Amino acid sequence: MDQDPRCTAERELLEAVSRITMFSTTAPPEEEQNQPKAEISCQVRKENPEKEVLQDSNASLSPNSSMTTKELQEYWRNEKSQCRQVKLLFEIPSTRIVEHHLSKYVTYKIIILQTGSFDSNKSVIERRYSDFEKLHRNLLEDFSEEMEDVTFPKKALTGNFTEEIINERKLAFKDYLRLLYSMKYIRRSKKFIDFLTKPELQEAYGCLRGGQYTKALEILLEVIGLQERLTRGNPVSIVPTLCAIVVCHKDLENPASAFEYGEKALSRLRVHNSHRYYIPLLEAMIALAYELGKDFLSLQEKLEEWKAKKDPVRVFSLKELAVREYVQ
């Protein structure tokens, strides 16, 4: 009996669909199975390098689509260098006129806070015109080329205490600090950091030497947050301040807090065991650990290891080192 042509066509169609399904679900050849995923990903990137550059840039501007890969890379490099994200913000919301027996001057209240999020640890300092003027002179000594286009508000012969002049300087000093901070080598310089922290540190160490540990600790805790933000590339530089905080807490009979800040200081000296604070800090931490009932054997081992390598020399105590800081 002859088969119905429609049945034959339907059967052939079903067989074809079955073959296609089997082909699509069959495992890839052995070579493809053994090929590392990273290599496959690399091949995809090589096939379309322009797309990779565009995806990796994360920039808001779109370059000309006819650019070559090299031109695209140079374009994004320039864009990123010009759009550096500022991490600290300087505000000068108010001023006050200070009068002494033989002098009269204006102080500018400077608020320093981190951008990008709510900053509950903002720093507040006061500086006068002569402080800004000294900073400018000091920076010109080391950064004359960088400071070439930086303008500084000149002192007027008269009218320095008028509301108009004071408001003009508020805005000028705000822009001045913002511009200085935008230049990497200046914002990392000791002279710029000293301008923002040294007066408060000098006051704190003066209180410490006078036995006013509560007042010294209050100032040091204010300053340390700002120091940490300004010296992220040089964490060892804040070790003296951390150790002064340890001394204050210890003399105020807060051993737990003293130990906490001592650990922070030690973590910054992990690869700097020749630092002048290293051994005095280790000795203080051993005493604190013993008082708190903590394990001090690892600290003791570090101390003995250092003594075995170094010639025996007189080492100051942590407090003796602290009271010597900022002595004029």
Coordinates of C-alpha atoms in Angstrom, one line a residue:
M1 CA 0.0 0.0 0.0
D2 CA 1.3 3.4 -0.9
Q3 CA 2.0 5.7 2.0
D4 CA 0.1 8.9 2.4
P5 CA 2.5 11.7 1.2
R6 CA 1.3 13.9 4.2
C7 CA 2.3 11.3 6.7
T8 CA 5.7 10.8 5.1
A9 CA 6.3 14.6 5.2
E10 CA 5.3 14.8 8.9
R11 CA 7.6 11.9 9.8
E12 CA 10.5 13.5 8.0
L13 CA 9.9 16.8 9.8
L14 CA 9.8 15.1 13.2
E15 CA 13.1 13.3 12.4
A16 CA 14.8 16.5 11.4
V17 CA 13.6 18.3 14.6
S18 CA 15.0 15.4 16.6
R19 CA 18.4 15.6 15.0
I20 CA 18.6 19.3 15.6
T21 CA 17.7 18.9 19.3
M22 CA 20.3 16.1 19.7
F23 CA 23.0 18.3 18.1
S24 CA 22.3 21.3 20.3
T25 CA 22.4 19.3 23.5
T26 CA 25.5 17.2 22.6
A27 CA 28.7 18.1 24.6
P28 CA 31.2 20.3 22.8
P29 CA 34.4 18.6 21.4
E30 CA 37.1 17.6 23.9
E31 CA 39.3 20.5 22.9
E32 CA 36.6 23.1 23.8
Q33 CA 35.9 21.3 27.1
N34 CA 39.5 21.5 28.1
Q35 CA 40.0 25.1 27.0
P36 CA 40.2 27.4 30.1
K37 CA 37.5 30.0 30.6
A38 CA 40.0 32.8 31.0
E39 CA 41.4 32.0 27.6
I40 CA 37.9 32.0 26.0
S41 CA 37.3 35.4 27.7
C42 CA 40.6 36.6 26.4
Q43 CA 39.7 35.6 22.8
V44 CA 36.4 37.5 23.1
R45 CA 38.2 40.6 24.3
K46 CA 40.7 40.4 21.5
E47 CA 37.9 40.2 18.9
N48 CA 36.4 43.5 20.1
P49 CA 39.0 45.6 22.0
E50 CA 37.2 48.9 21.3
K51 CA 34.2 47.6 23.2
E52 CA 36.3 46.6 26.2
V53 CA 37.9 50.0 26.4
L54 CA 34.4 51.6 26.4
Q55 CA 33.1 49.3 29.1
D56 CA 36.1 49.7 31.4
S57 CA 36.2 53.5 31.2
N58 CA 33.0 54.1 33.2
A59 CA 33.0 57.6 32.0
S60 CA 30.0 59.8 31.2
L61 CA 31.3 61.2 28.0
S62 CA 31.3 59.3 24.7
P63 CA 34.3 59.6 22.4
N64 CA 34.1 59.6 18.6
S65 CA 33.3 56.0 17.4
S66 CA 35.9 56.3 14.7
M67 CA 38.8 56.5 17.2
T68 CA 41.4 53.7 17.1
T69 CA 42.0 51.6 20.3
K70 CA 45.2 53.6 21.1
E71 CA 43.3 56.9 20.7
L72 CA 40.5 55.7 22.9
Q73 CA 43.0 54.7 25.6
E74 CA 44.7 58.0 25.5
Y75 CA 41.3 59.8 25.6
W76 CA 40.2 58.0 28.7
R77 CA 43.5 58.5 30.4
N78 CA 43.3 62.2 29.9
E79 CA 39.6 62.3 31.1
K80 CA 40.5 60.4 34.3
S81 CA 43.5 62.6 35.1
Q82 CA 41.3 65.8 34.7
C83 CA 38.4 64.4 36.8
R84 CA 40.2 63.3 39.9
Q85 CA 37.7 62.8 42.8
V86 CA 38.2 65.2 45.7
K87 CA 38.0 63.4 49.0
L88 CA 38.1 66.3 51.5
L89 CA 36.0 69.4 51.5
F90 CA 36.9 72.7 53.1
E91 CA 34.3 75.2 54.3
I92 CA 34.7 78.5 56.1
P93 CA 31.3 79.3 57.5
S94 CA 32.2 82.0 60.0
T95 CA 34.9 84.3 61.4
R96 CA 35.5 86.2 64.6
I97 CA 37.6 89.3 65.5
V98 CA 40.0 88.7 68.4
E99 CA 41.4 91.7 70.3
H100 CA 44.3 91.6 72.7
H101 CA 46.0 94.4 74.5
L102 CA 48.4 95.2 71.6
S103 CA 46.9 93.3 68.7
K104 CA 43.7 92.7 66.7
Y105 CA 43.1 90.0 64.1
V106 CA 40.5 87.9 62.4
T107 CA 40.3 84.1 62.8
Y108 CA 38.6 82.0 60.2
K109 CA 36.7 78.9 61.2
I110 CA 37.6 76.0 58.9
I111 CA 35.4 72.9 58.7
I112 CA 37.1 69.9 57.0
L113 CA 34.9 66.9 56.1
Q114 CA 34.9 64.0 53.8
T115 CA 32.9 64.2 50.6
G116 CA 30.6 61.5 49.2
S117 CA 28.8 60.6 52.4
F118 CA 27.6 62.1 55.7
D119 CA 30.7 62.8 57.8
S120 CA 30.1 62.6 61.5
N121 CA 33.8 63.1 62.3
K122 CA 34.3 66.5 60.7
S123 CA 37.2 68.5 61.9
V124 CA 37.0 72.1 63.0
I125 CA 40.0 74.4 63.3
E126 CA 40.7 78.1 63.4
R127 CA 43.4 80.0 61.5
R128 CA 44.2 83.7 61.1
Y129 CA 45.4 85.6 58.0
S130 CA 49.1 85.4 59.1
D131 CA 48.8 81.6 59.3
F132 CA 47.6 81.4 55.7
E133 CA 50.3 83.9 54.7
K134 CA 53.1 81.7 56.4
L135 CA 51.7 78.6 54.7
H136 CA 51.9 80.3 51.3
R137 CA 55.5 81.4 51.8
N138 CA 56.5 77.9 52.9
L139 CA 54.9 76.2 50.0
L140 CA 56.5 78.6 47.5
E141 CA 59.9 77.4 48.7
D142 CA 59.2 73.8 47.7
F143 CA 56.5 74.1 45.0
S144 CA 57.1 77.3 43.1
E145 CA 56.1 75.8 39.7
E146 CA 52.9 74.2 41.1
M147 CA 52.0 77.5 42.9
E148 CA 52.6 79.6 39.8
D149 CA 48.9 80.1 39.1
V150 CA 47.7 80.1 42.7
T151 CA 46.6 83.5 43.9
F152 CA 46.7 84.6 47.5
P153 CA 44.5 87.4 48.9
K154 CA 46.7 90.4 49.6
K155 CA 46.6 92.3 52.9
A156 CA 44.9 95.7 52.6
L157 CA 46.4 98.7 54.2
T158 CA 43.1 99.7 55.6
G159 CA 39.7 98.2 56.1
N160 CA 40.9 94.7 57.1
F161 CA 38.1 94.4 59.6
T162 CA 35.2 95.5 57.5
E163 CA 32.5 92.9 56.8
E164 CA 33.1 93.2 53.0
I165 CA 36.8 92.4 53.2
I166 CA 36.3 89.6 55.7
N167 CA 33.6 87.9 53.5
E168 CA 35.8 88.3 50.5
R169 CA 38.7 86.5 52.3
K170 CA 36.4 83.8 53.5
L171 CA 35.6 82.8 49.9
A172 CA 39.2 83.3 48.8
F173 CA 40.7 81.1 51.5
K174 CA 38.1 78.4 50.9
D175 CA 39.1 78.3 47.2
Y176 CA 42.8 78.5 48.2
L177 CA 42.6 75.4 50.4
R178 CA 40.5 73.5 47.8
L179 CA 43.1 74.3 45.1
L180 CA 46.0 73.3 47.3
Y181 CA 44.4 70.0 48.2
S182 CA 43.7 69.2 44.5
M183 CA 47.5 69.0 43.9
K184 CA 48.8 65.6 45.1
Y185 CA 52.3 66.6 46.1
I186 CA 51.1 69.7 48.0
R187 CA 48.3 67.9 50.0
R188 CA 50.8 65.2 51.0
S189 CA 53.5 67.7 52.0
K190 CA 54.5 68.1 55.7
K191 CA 54.0 71.9 55.4
F192 CA 50.4 71.6 54.3
I193 CA 49.6 68.9 56.9
D194 CA 51.3 71.0 59.6
F195 CA 49.2 74.0 58.7
L196 CA 46.0 71.9 59.4
T197 CA 47.2 70.0 62.5
K198 CA 50.3 71.4 64.2
P199 CA 48.7 74.2 66.3
E200 CA 46.3 71.8 67.9
L201 CA 49.0 69.1 68.4
Q202 CA 51.3 71.7 70.1
E203 CA 48.4 72.6 72.5
A204 CA 47.7 69.0 73.2
Y205 CA 51.3 68.1 74.0
G206 CA 51.6 71.2 76.2
C207 CA 48.6 69.9 78.2
L208 CA 50.2 66.5 78.4
R209 CA 53.5 67.9 79.7
G210 CA 51.4 69.9 82.3
G211 CA 49.6 66.8 83.5
Q212 CA 46.3 67.9 82.0
Y213 CA 45.6 64.5 80.5
T214 CA 41.8 64.9 80.0
K215 CA 42.3 68.1 78.0
A216 CA 45.2 66.7 76.1
L217 CA 43.2 63.6 75.2
E218 CA 40.2 65.6 74.0
I219 CA 42.4 67.6 71.6
L220 CA 44.4 64.5 70.4
L221 CA 41.2 62.6 69.6
E222 CA 40.0 65.5 67.5
V223 CA 43.2 65.7 65.6
I224 CA 43.8 62.0 65.0
G225 CA 40.8 61.7 62.6
L226 CA 42.1 64.6 60.4
Q227 CA 45.7 63.2 60.5
E228 CA 44.5 59.8 59.3
R229 CA 42.7 61.4 56.3
L230 CA 45.6 63.6 55.4
T231 CA 48.3 60.9 55.7
R232 CA 46.7 57.8 54.2
G233 CA 49.8 57.2 52.1
N234 CA 52.1 57.5 55.1
P235 CA 50.4 55.7 58.1
V236 CA 53.6 55.7 60.2
S237 CA 53.5 59.5 60.5
I238 CA 50.6 59.4 63.0
V239 CA 52.3 56.9 65.4
P240 CA 53.4 59.7 67.8
T241 CA 49.8 60.9 68.1
L242 CA 48.5 57.4 68.7
C243 CA 51.2 56.9 71.4
A244 CA 50.3 60.2 73.1
I245 CA 46.7 59.0 73.2
V246 CA 48.0 55.7 74.8
V247 CA 49.9 57.7 77.4
C248 CA 46.8 59.9 78.3
H249 CA 44.5 56.9 78.6
K250 CA 47.1 55.1 80.7
D251 CA 47.5 58.0 83.1
L252 CA 43.7 58.4 83.3
E253 CA 43.5 54.8 84.3
N254 CA 41.8 53.6 81.1
P255 CA 44.0 50.6 80.3
A256 CA 41.5 49.0 77.8
S257 CA 41.4 52.2 75.7
A258 CA 45.1 52.6 76.0
F259 CA 45.6 49.0 74.7
E260 CA 43.2 49.6 71.8
Y261 CA 45.1 52.7 70.6
G262 CA 48.4 50.9 71.2
E263 CA 47.4 48.1 68.9
K264 CA 46.6 50.7 66.2
A265 CA 50.1 52.1 66.6
L266 CA 51.8 48.7 66.5
S267 CA 49.9 47.8 63.3
R268 CA 51.5 50.8 61.6
L269 CA 55.0 49.8 62.8
R270 CA 54.8 46.2 61.7
V271 CA 57.5 46.6 59.1
H272 CA 59.2 49.6 60.9
N273 CA 60.8 48.0 64.0
S274 CA 63.6 50.5 63.9
H275 CA 61.2 53.4 64.6
R276 CA 62.0 55.2 67.8
Y277 CA 58.6 54.5 69.2
Y278 CA 58.7 50.7 68.5
I279 CA 60.4 49.4 71.7
P280 CA 58.8 51.9 74.1
L281 CA 55.4 51.0 72.7
L282 CA 56.1 47.3 72.9
E283 CA 57.1 47.7 76.6
A284 CA 54.0 49.7 77.3
M285 CA 51.8 47.2 75.6
I286 CA 53.3 44.3 77.5
A287 CA 52.5 46.1 80.8
L288 CA 49.0 46.9 79.6
A289 CA 48.3 43.3 78.4
Y290 CA 49.5 41.9 81.8
E291 CA 47.2 44.4 83.6
L292 CA 44.2 43.4 81.5
G293 CA 44.9 39.7 81.7
K294 CA 45.6 39.4 78.0
D295 CA 48.2 37.2 76.3
F296 CA 51.5 39.2 76.2
L297 CA 53.8 36.3 75.2
S298 CA 53.8 37.3 71.5
L299 CA 54.7 40.9 72.4
Q300 CA 57.4 39.7 74.7
E301 CA 58.9 37.5 72.0
K302 CA 59.0 40.5 69.6
L303 CA 60.8 42.5 72.3
E304 CA 63.4 39.8 73.0
E305 CA 63.9 39.3 69.2
W306 CA 64.6 43.0 68.8
K307 CA 67.0 43.1 71.8
A308 CA 68.9 40.1 70.4
K309 CA 69.5 41.9 67.1
K310 CA 70.3 45.3 68.4
D311 CA 73.1 46.6 70.6
P312 CA 71.8 47.5 74.1
V313 CA 71.1 51.2 74.2
R314 CA 69.2 53.4 76.5
V315 CA 65.5 53.5 75.4
F316 CA 63.1 56.1 76.6
S317 CA 59.7 55.1 78.0
L318 CA 56.6 55.9 75.9
K319 CA 55.7 58.8 78.2
E320 CA 59.3 60.2 78.1
L321 CA 59.1 60.2 74.3
A322 CA 55.7 61.7 74.2
V323 CA 56.5 64.7 76.4
R324 CA 59.5 65.5 74.1
E325 CA 57.3 66.1 71.0
Y326 CA 56.8 69.7 69.9
V327 CA 59.2 71.1 72.5
Q328 CA 60.3 74.4 71.2

